[in-house]
Amino acid sequence: MEKPAFGEVNQLGGVFVNGRPLPNAIRLRIVELAQLGIRPCDISRQLRVSHGCVSKILARYNETGSILPGAIGGSKPRVTTPTVVKHIRTYKQRDPGIFAWEIRDRLLADGVCDKFNLPSVSSISRILRNKIGNLSQQSQYESGKQAPHPPPQPTIPYNHLYSYPTSKVPTPPGMPTLPGHMAMHRIWPSSHSVTDILGIRSITEQQISDSPSFSSAKLEEWSAINRTNFPPASSPLVNGVDKPHLEPEAKYTQTLNGLPTVNSYVTAPSIPPYHPPTQVSPYMGYSATTSAYVTGPTWQPASGSALSPHSCDIATPLAFKSMTANRDAIHPVTASVL
DNA sequence: TACGTCACGGTTGAC
DNA sequence: AGGTCAACCGTGACG
């Protein structure tokens, strides 16, 4: 909690907090600038973010359509869910001599698991050994009297929230399709992805119902990133505003640090490429409050474009990859600025 | 020079 | 309550 009031300063004079994601506002700026045609190296210098980071954020954005960081911490959901164990037990009862790999195949074939939540052979072995134990011995006679096992259901994956891109991403069943300008998240490669976790629900839901702005949706999305938030359907704090982990970000204003407004960085040349660390001091603490961040430097678009001012939250639709379509419209402005 | 990649030291959160 | 583990982070260096 009482973290160092300020983070560290990188070679470019930018402030960062080791181990923590850059604030969404910065991430967003990176993407926006890239969309405006500014080269990554220039973005890096202007925002004082390492080029590796810029590269990473842009690459992710290109890949996933999201500017948000991945889910930090937590554990992957176990694949050996009670349902899976139950099925394994059943298989073992029915065929005590069954091999773990055969069980694995059957779990897949029966739809108990899909390829993404299929336990490894060793996991199955462990289950057989630890959870089912000598079941195989009794199974023979028990299997006969055992209640007919319900046909394996196409699992509801216990971790359906973690379902993978292949099955969920584009437009998960039941999910409203995003309006064109809001389309996003094609894929999130990580099993811990927002998409996976949320099933995309919140993003669209919130977005569509609450606000057309990117910000709330994105924030919600981000809040969802946290594994803590898991029960996706119920995250009441849609904007994740009171999420602890959101807070840090919320406070991560680099304002004081001289982090420019869009105006200023768009007119990059005015910014010294290197900011002496001494100037870079504190942004009010990585742990300020959300409001602090919000009240931070509001960033105004260089033009009167559709971009809305944003602070901690991502308030601009630009963050959507699909918005690249608008790039052209915006471009002229920047072009002149540049 | 620009940029993709990766080791590193760090944080986080589920278990 | 506290430790472990595995995820993620951004930086900085290398090629």
Short mmCIF file of C-alpha atoms (C1' of nucleotides) in Angstrom, two decimals:
data_model
loop_
_atom_site.label_atom_id
_atom_site.label_comp_id
_atom_site.label_asym_id
_atom_site.label_seq_id
_atom_site.Cartn_x
_atom_site.Cartn_y
_atom_site.Cartn_z
CA MET A 1 0.00 0.00 0.00
CA GLU A 2 2.38 2.54 1.08
CA LYS A 3 4.34 2.12 -1.96
CA PRO A 4 7.05 4.40 -2.80
CA ALA A 5 5.39 7.57 -3.64
CA PHE A 6 6.90 7.44 -7.01
CA GLY A 7 8.06 4.83 -9.27
CA GLU A 8 11.28 4.52 -11.03
CA VAL A 9 12.54 6.55 -13.86
CA ASN A 10 13.54 4.92 -17.06
CA GLN A 11 16.24 5.93 -19.45
CA LEU A 12 13.91 8.21 -21.26
CA GLY A 13 12.96 10.01 -18.14
CA GLY A 14 9.59 8.40 -17.91
CA VAL A 15 8.19 7.23 -14.67
CA PHE A 16 7.10 3.69 -14.28
CA VAL A 17 6.31 1.34 -11.50
CA ASN A 18 8.18 -1.83 -11.77
CA GLY A 19 5.95 -4.80 -12.14
CA ARG A 20 2.90 -2.76 -12.79
CA PRO A 21 1.24 -1.96 -16.05
CA LEU A 22 1.41 1.47 -17.48
CA PRO A 23 -1.74 3.42 -16.86
CA ASN A 24 -4.43 2.95 -19.35
CA ALA A 25 -4.21 6.53 -20.37
CA ILE A 26 -0.65 6.06 -21.44
CA ARG A 27 -1.40 2.82 -23.14
CA LEU A 28 -4.16 4.49 -24.95
CA ARG A 29 -1.97 7.32 -26.03
CA ILE A 30 0.48 4.91 -27.41
CA VAL A 31 -2.16 3.34 -29.55
CA GLU A 32 -3.62 6.61 -30.55
CA LEU A 33 -0.34 8.03 -31.60
CA ALA A 34 0.41 4.94 -33.56
CA GLN A 35 -2.89 5.30 -35.26
CA LEU A 36 -2.04 8.81 -36.10
CA GLY A 37 0.89 7.51 -37.96
CA ILE A 38 3.54 8.38 -35.45
CA ARG A 39 6.35 5.92 -35.44
CA PRO A 40 6.83 3.70 -32.44
CA CYS A 41 10.23 5.10 -31.80
CA ASP A 42 8.78 8.57 -31.65
CA ILE A 43 5.99 7.45 -29.44
CA SER A 44 8.53 5.91 -27.20
CA ARG A 45 10.44 9.13 -26.93
CA GLN A 46 7.47 11.35 -26.59
CA LEU A 47 5.76 9.36 -23.95
CA ARG A 48 9.02 8.30 -22.40
CA VAL A 49 8.12 4.72 -22.47
CA SER A 50 10.63 2.16 -23.54
CA HIS A 51 10.35 1.13 -27.10
CA GLY A 52 10.05 -2.45 -26.03
CA CYS A 53 6.97 -1.55 -24.15
CA VAL A 54 5.56 0.47 -26.97
CA SER A 55 6.23 -2.40 -29.26
CA LYS A 56 4.55 -4.80 -26.96
CA ILE A 57 1.48 -2.71 -26.42
CA LEU A 58 1.06 -2.04 -30.09
CA ALA A 59 1.61 -5.64 -30.96
CA ARG A 60 -0.97 -6.69 -28.49
CA TYR A 61 -3.34 -4.12 -29.72
CA ASN A 62 -2.90 -5.29 -33.23
CA GLU A 63 -3.45 -8.80 -32.19
CA THR A 64 -6.26 -8.44 -29.78
CA GLY A 65 -7.75 -5.06 -30.33
CA SER A 66 -7.28 -4.29 -26.71
CA ILE A 67 -4.98 -1.81 -25.11
CA LEU A 68 -5.41 -3.36 -21.74
CA PRO A 69 -2.79 -5.27 -19.87
CA GLY A 70 -3.24 -8.90 -19.20
CA ALA A 71 -4.50 -10.38 -16.04
CA ILE A 72 -1.91 -10.27 -13.38
CA GLY A 73 -1.68 -12.74 -10.61
CA GLY A 74 -3.99 -15.45 -9.64
CA SER A 75 -4.05 -18.97 -10.80
CA LYS A 76 -5.36 -20.69 -13.77
CA PRO A 77 -8.54 -22.48 -13.14
CA ARG A 78 -8.05 -26.10 -12.55
CA VAL A 79 -8.98 -28.43 -15.26
CA THR A 80 -9.62 -31.25 -12.90
CA THR A 81 -12.99 -30.04 -11.95
CA PRO A 82 -15.39 -32.10 -9.96
CA THR A 83 -17.20 -32.93 -13.13
CA VAL A 84 -14.07 -34.16 -14.76
CA VAL A 85 -13.13 -36.17 -11.74
CA LYS A 86 -16.54 -37.67 -11.71
CA HIS A 87 -16.22 -38.74 -15.27
CA ILE A 88 -12.80 -40.13 -14.72
CA ARG A 89 -14.15 -42.11 -11.87
CA THR A 90 -16.88 -43.42 -14.03
CA TYR A 91 -14.51 -44.47 -16.74
CA LYS A 92 -12.35 -46.17 -14.24
CA GLN A 93 -15.26 -47.96 -12.74
CA ARG A 94 -16.43 -49.16 -16.05
CA ASP A 95 -13.02 -50.22 -17.11
CA PRO A 96 -10.59 -50.61 -14.24
CA GLY A 97 -7.79 -51.34 -16.60
CA ILE A 98 -8.22 -48.19 -18.52
CA PHE A 99 -5.14 -46.14 -19.10
CA ALA A 100 -4.88 -42.53 -18.24
CA TRP A 101 -4.36 -41.61 -21.84
CA GLU A 102 -7.48 -43.54 -22.74
CA ILE A 103 -9.40 -41.63 -20.16
CA ARG A 104 -8.05 -38.51 -21.62
CA ASP A 105 -9.22 -39.49 -25.03
CA ARG A 106 -12.61 -40.32 -23.73
CA LEU A 107 -12.99 -37.08 -21.91
CA LEU A 108 -12.40 -35.40 -25.16
CA ALA A 109 -14.53 -37.73 -27.19
CA ASP A 110 -17.42 -37.48 -24.82
CA GLY A 111 -17.28 -33.79 -24.74
CA VAL A 112 -16.51 -33.66 -21.09
CA CYS A 113 -13.54 -31.56 -21.90
CA ASP A 114 -12.40 -29.72 -24.88
CA LYS A 115 -8.88 -29.53 -25.99
CA PHE A 116 -8.32 -26.52 -23.89
CA ASN A 117 -9.35 -27.84 -20.58
CA LEU A 118 -8.35 -31.39 -21.10
CA PRO A 119 -6.30 -32.62 -18.19
CA SER A 120 -2.90 -33.98 -18.92
CA VAL A 121 -2.24 -37.65 -18.66
CA SER A 122 -0.26 -37.03 -15.55
CA SER A 123 -3.11 -35.09 -14.05
CA ILE A 124 -5.43 -37.94 -14.76
CA SER A 125 -2.98 -40.34 -13.23
CA ARG A 126 -2.81 -38.20 -10.18
CA ILE A 127 -6.55 -38.14 -9.94
CA LEU A 128 -6.69 -41.88 -10.26
CA ARG A 129 -4.10 -42.22 -7.62
CA ASN A 130 -5.23 -39.59 -5.18
CA LYS A 131 -8.86 -39.00 -5.63
CA ILE A 132 -10.10 -42.23 -6.91
CA GLY A 133 -7.58 -44.39 -5.27
CA ASN A 134 -8.58 -47.95 -5.03
CA LEU A 135 -11.79 -47.29 -6.66
CA SER A 136 -10.75 -49.53 -9.42
CA GLN A 137 -10.81 -52.44 -7.12
CA GLN A 138 -14.27 -51.90 -5.98
CA SER A 139 -15.37 -50.44 -9.16
CA GLN A 140 -15.90 -53.73 -10.72
CA TYR A 141 -18.73 -54.61 -8.62
CA GLU A 142 -19.80 -51.20 -7.87
CA SER A 143 -20.09 -50.18 -11.36
CA GLY A 144 -22.90 -52.50 -11.83
CA LYS A 145 -25.06 -50.99 -9.27
CA GLN A 146 -24.05 -47.54 -9.76
CA ALA A 147 -26.67 -45.26 -10.86
CA PRO A 148 -26.63 -44.83 -14.50
CA HIS A 149 -24.24 -42.18 -15.14
CA PRO A 150 -25.66 -39.26 -16.84
CA PRO A 151 -24.35 -39.07 -20.27
CA PRO A 152 -21.46 -36.82 -20.31
CA GLN A 153 -22.70 -33.44 -20.96
CA PRO A 154 -20.96 -31.24 -23.25
CA THR A 155 -19.30 -29.77 -20.39
CA ILE A 156 -20.04 -26.61 -19.12
CA PRO A 157 -16.72 -26.09 -18.51
CA TYR A 158 -16.37 -25.24 -15.12
CA ASN A 159 -14.07 -22.76 -16.37
CA HIS A 160 -16.10 -21.75 -19.19
CA LEU A 161 -15.02 -18.36 -18.37
CA TYR A 162 -11.69 -19.39 -19.50
CA SER A 163 -12.78 -20.72 -22.68
CA TYR A 164 -10.49 -20.01 -25.43
CA PRO A 165 -10.51 -17.85 -28.38
CA THR A 166 -11.32 -20.51 -30.77
CA SER A 167 -14.57 -21.16 -29.17
CA LYS A 168 -15.54 -17.93 -27.69
CA VAL A 169 -14.01 -14.96 -28.94
CA PRO A 170 -15.43 -13.57 -32.00
CA THR A 171 -18.94 -13.39 -30.88
CA PRO A 172 -19.69 -15.65 -28.11
CA PRO A 173 -23.02 -17.20 -28.23
CA GLY A 174 -25.46 -15.07 -26.50
CA MET A 175 -23.29 -12.13 -26.81
CA PRO A 176 -24.55 -9.21 -28.62
CA THR A 177 -22.49 -8.40 -31.53
CA LEU A 178 -20.66 -5.27 -31.06
CA PRO A 179 -21.56 -2.38 -33.10
CA GLY A 180 -19.06 -1.80 -35.74
CA HIS A 181 -17.16 0.88 -34.05
CA MET A 182 -16.99 -1.07 -30.93
CA ALA A 183 -15.89 -4.26 -32.32
CA MET A 184 -12.92 -5.52 -30.57
CA HIS A 185 -11.21 -8.41 -29.12
CA ARG A 186 -10.71 -10.76 -31.79
CA ILE A 187 -8.63 -12.99 -29.80
CA TRP A 188 -7.00 -12.90 -26.56
CA PRO A 189 -4.31 -15.40 -26.56
CA SER A 190 -3.98 -15.83 -22.93
CA SER A 191 -6.12 -18.24 -21.14
CA HIS A 192 -6.46 -15.55 -18.63
CA SER A 193 -7.68 -13.16 -21.07
CA VAL A 194 -10.34 -10.71 -20.43
CA THR A 195 -12.29 -12.22 -23.10
CA ASP A 196 -11.99 -15.57 -21.67
CA ILE A 197 -12.77 -14.47 -18.27
CA LEU A 198 -15.64 -12.34 -19.16
CA GLY A 199 -16.82 -14.17 -22.07
CA ILE A 200 -16.80 -10.71 -23.36
CA ARG A 201 -19.98 -10.13 -21.63
CA SER A 202 -19.22 -7.09 -19.71
CA ILE A 203 -17.63 -5.27 -22.45
CA THR A 204 -20.47 -5.32 -24.72
CA GLU A 205 -23.14 -5.33 -22.21
CA GLN A 206 -21.89 -2.44 -20.35
CA GLN A 207 -20.88 -0.63 -23.31
CA ILE A 208 -24.05 -0.87 -25.06
CA SER A 209 -26.27 -0.24 -22.18
CA ASP A 210 -24.43 2.31 -20.27
CA SER A 211 -22.35 4.34 -22.40
CA PRO A 212 -21.22 4.57 -25.87
CA SER A 213 -17.92 5.60 -24.68
CA PHE A 214 -15.08 3.36 -24.75
CA SER A 215 -14.05 4.15 -21.31
CA SER A 216 -16.54 2.42 -19.25
CA ALA A 217 -16.47 -0.60 -21.31
CA LYS A 218 -12.80 -0.73 -21.30
CA LEU A 219 -12.58 -0.15 -17.69
CA GLU A 220 -15.00 -2.78 -17.02
CA GLU A 221 -13.14 -4.99 -19.19
CA TRP A 222 -10.10 -4.21 -17.37
CA SER A 223 -11.65 -4.77 -14.08
CA ALA A 224 -12.65 -8.07 -15.36
CA ILE A 225 -9.15 -8.82 -16.09
CA ASN A 226 -8.54 -9.37 -12.57
CA ARG A 227 -9.12 -12.79 -11.66
CA THR A 228 -10.63 -11.69 -8.52
CA ASN A 229 -13.45 -10.47 -10.43
CA PHE A 230 -14.22 -13.69 -11.78
CA PRO A 231 -17.81 -14.11 -11.46
CA PRO A 232 -18.16 -12.13 -14.48
CA ALA A 233 -21.78 -11.86 -14.68
CA SER A 234 -22.02 -10.20 -11.43
CA SER A 235 -19.45 -7.59 -11.40
CA PRO A 236 -21.50 -4.82 -10.14
CA LEU A 237 -18.74 -2.40 -10.16
CA VAL A 238 -18.86 -2.22 -13.68
CA ASN A 239 -16.37 0.35 -14.10
CA GLY A 240 -14.19 -1.46 -11.80
CA VAL A 241 -13.65 1.78 -10.19
CA ASP A 242 -13.30 0.50 -6.80
CA LYS A 243 -11.18 -2.33 -7.77
CA PRO A 244 -8.10 -2.15 -5.84
CA HIS A 245 -5.95 -2.93 -8.68
CA LEU A 246 -7.56 -0.43 -10.77
CA GLU A 247 -6.75 2.18 -8.37
CA PRO A 248 -3.13 2.10 -8.76
CA GLU A 249 -3.54 2.75 -12.28
CA ALA A 250 -6.01 5.32 -11.64
CA LYS A 251 -3.48 7.21 -9.80
CA TYR A 252 -0.70 6.78 -12.04
CA THR A 253 -0.77 10.15 -13.44
CA GLN A 254 2.31 11.29 -14.97
CA THR A 255 1.14 14.73 -15.06
CA LEU A 256 3.40 16.20 -12.64
CA ASN A 257 5.99 14.42 -14.35
CA GLY A 258 5.45 16.63 -17.19
CA LEU A 259 3.80 14.07 -19.18
CA PRO A 260 2.34 16.07 -21.83
CA THR A 261 -1.08 16.42 -22.96
CA VAL A 262 -1.80 15.25 -26.32
CA ASN A 263 -1.27 18.63 -27.58
CA SER A 264 2.12 18.78 -26.26
CA TYR A 265 3.24 15.49 -27.35
CA VAL A 266 1.82 15.79 -30.69
CA THR A 267 3.96 18.75 -31.11
CA ALA A 268 6.71 16.60 -30.03
CA PRO A 269 9.61 18.69 -30.95
CA SER A 270 8.84 20.92 -28.08
CA ILE A 271 9.47 18.16 -25.70
CA PRO A 272 12.98 17.50 -24.83
CA PRO A 273 13.73 14.00 -25.75
CA TYR A 274 15.11 13.36 -22.41
CA HIS A 275 13.58 14.41 -19.28
CA PRO A 276 15.97 14.75 -16.46
CA PRO A 277 15.00 12.44 -13.73
CA THR A 278 14.85 15.20 -11.30
CA GLN A 279 11.91 16.62 -13.02
CA VAL A 280 10.27 13.44 -13.24
CA SER A 281 9.22 13.02 -9.96
CA PRO A 282 6.20 11.97 -8.55
CA TYR A 283 3.12 11.34 -9.99
CA MET A 284 0.96 11.38 -7.06
CA GLY A 285 1.71 8.01 -6.11
CA TYR A 286 0.82 5.07 -7.98
CA SER A 287 -1.71 4.54 -5.39
CA ALA A 288 -3.76 7.53 -5.45
CA THR A 289 -7.38 7.34 -5.88
CA THR A 290 -9.26 6.95 -8.97
CA SER A 291 -10.52 10.36 -8.70
CA ALA A 292 -7.08 11.65 -8.40
CA TYR A 293 -6.29 10.18 -11.61
CA VAL A 294 -9.39 11.32 -13.17
CA THR A 295 -8.76 14.79 -12.15
CA GLY A 296 -5.38 14.48 -13.52
CA PRO A 297 -4.30 16.12 -16.58
CA THR A 298 -6.98 15.86 -18.90
CA TRP A 299 -5.80 15.06 -22.15
CA GLN A 300 -7.27 16.91 -24.96
CA PRO A 301 -7.07 15.84 -28.43
CA ALA A 302 -5.07 17.97 -30.62
CA SER A 303 -8.05 18.55 -32.67
CA GLY A 304 -11.66 18.81 -32.04
CA SER A 305 -11.96 15.30 -33.12
CA ALA A 306 -14.22 12.74 -31.73
CA LEU A 307 -11.75 11.96 -29.11
CA SER A 308 -13.06 12.77 -25.81
CA PRO A 309 -10.88 13.99 -23.12
CA HIS A 310 -9.89 11.27 -20.91
CA SER A 311 -7.99 10.83 -17.89
CA CYS A 312 -7.62 7.69 -16.13
CA ASP A 313 -10.28 6.00 -17.89
CA ILE A 314 -10.13 5.35 -21.38
CA ALA A 315 -12.57 7.62 -22.76
CA THR A 316 -11.91 7.40 -26.31
CA PRO A 317 -13.17 5.12 -28.88
CA LEU A 318 -9.89 5.33 -30.50
CA ALA A 319 -8.80 2.57 -28.36
CA PHE A 320 -10.72 0.27 -30.47
CA LYS A 321 -8.83 -1.17 -33.14
CA SER A 322 -11.69 -0.89 -35.43
CA MET A 323 -11.38 2.74 -35.07
CA THR A 324 -8.50 2.65 -37.35
CA ALA A 325 -11.08 3.23 -39.90
CA ASN A 326 -11.33 6.67 -38.56
CA ARG A 327 -7.73 7.21 -38.81
CA ASP A 328 -8.01 8.84 -42.07
CA ALA A 329 -10.41 11.29 -40.77
CA ILE A 330 -8.15 12.18 -37.97
CA HIS A 331 -5.03 12.11 -39.85
CA PRO A 332 -5.25 15.37 -41.64
CA VAL A 333 -5.35 17.09 -38.36
CA THR A 334 -2.32 15.46 -37.06
CA ALA A 335 -0.62 15.79 -40.25
CA SER A 336 -0.87 19.45 -39.91
CA VAL A 337 0.24 19.31 -36.39
CA LEU A 338 3.16 17.24 -37.25
"C1'" DT B 1 18.22 4.15 -36.66
"C1'" DA B 2 14.21 1.38 -35.85
"C1'" DC B 3 12.26 -2.30 -33.81
"C1'" DG B 4 11.35 -7.30 -32.41
"C1'" DT B 5 12.65 -10.17 -28.76
"C1'" DC B 6 13.95 -11.75 -24.30
"C1'" DA B 7 16.13 -11.90 -19.57
"C1'" DC B 8 15.40 -9.68 -15.60
"C1'" DG B 9 13.51 -8.06 -11.36
"C1'" DG B 10 9.31 -6.82 -9.93
"C1'" DT B 11 3.91 -7.22 -8.55
"C1'" DT B 12 -0.30 -9.64 -8.13
"C1'" DG B 13 -3.74 -12.89 -6.79
"C1'" DA B 14 -5.57 -17.79 -6.54
"C1'" DC B 15 -4.62 -21.66 -4.14
"C1'" DA C 1 -2.14 -15.81 7.99
"C1'" DG C 2 1.32 -16.48 5.19
"C1'" DG C 3 3.88 -19.04 1.51
"C1'" DT C 4 4.04 -20.72 -3.15
"C1'" DC C 5 3.37 -20.50 -7.81
"C1'" DA C 6 2.44 -18.86 -12.19
"C1'" DA C 7 0.67 -15.38 -14.44
"C1'" DC C 8 1.67 -10.50 -15.95
"C1'" DC C 9 4.38 -6.07 -15.97
"C1'" DG C 10 8.05 -2.52 -18.20
"C1'" DT C 11 12.82 -1.87 -18.71
"C1'" DG C 12 17.00 -2.38 -20.91
"C1'" DA C 13 20.03 -4.72 -23.84
"C1'" DC C 14 20.97 -7.32 -27.81
"C1'" DG C 15 20.87 -8.29 -32.63
#
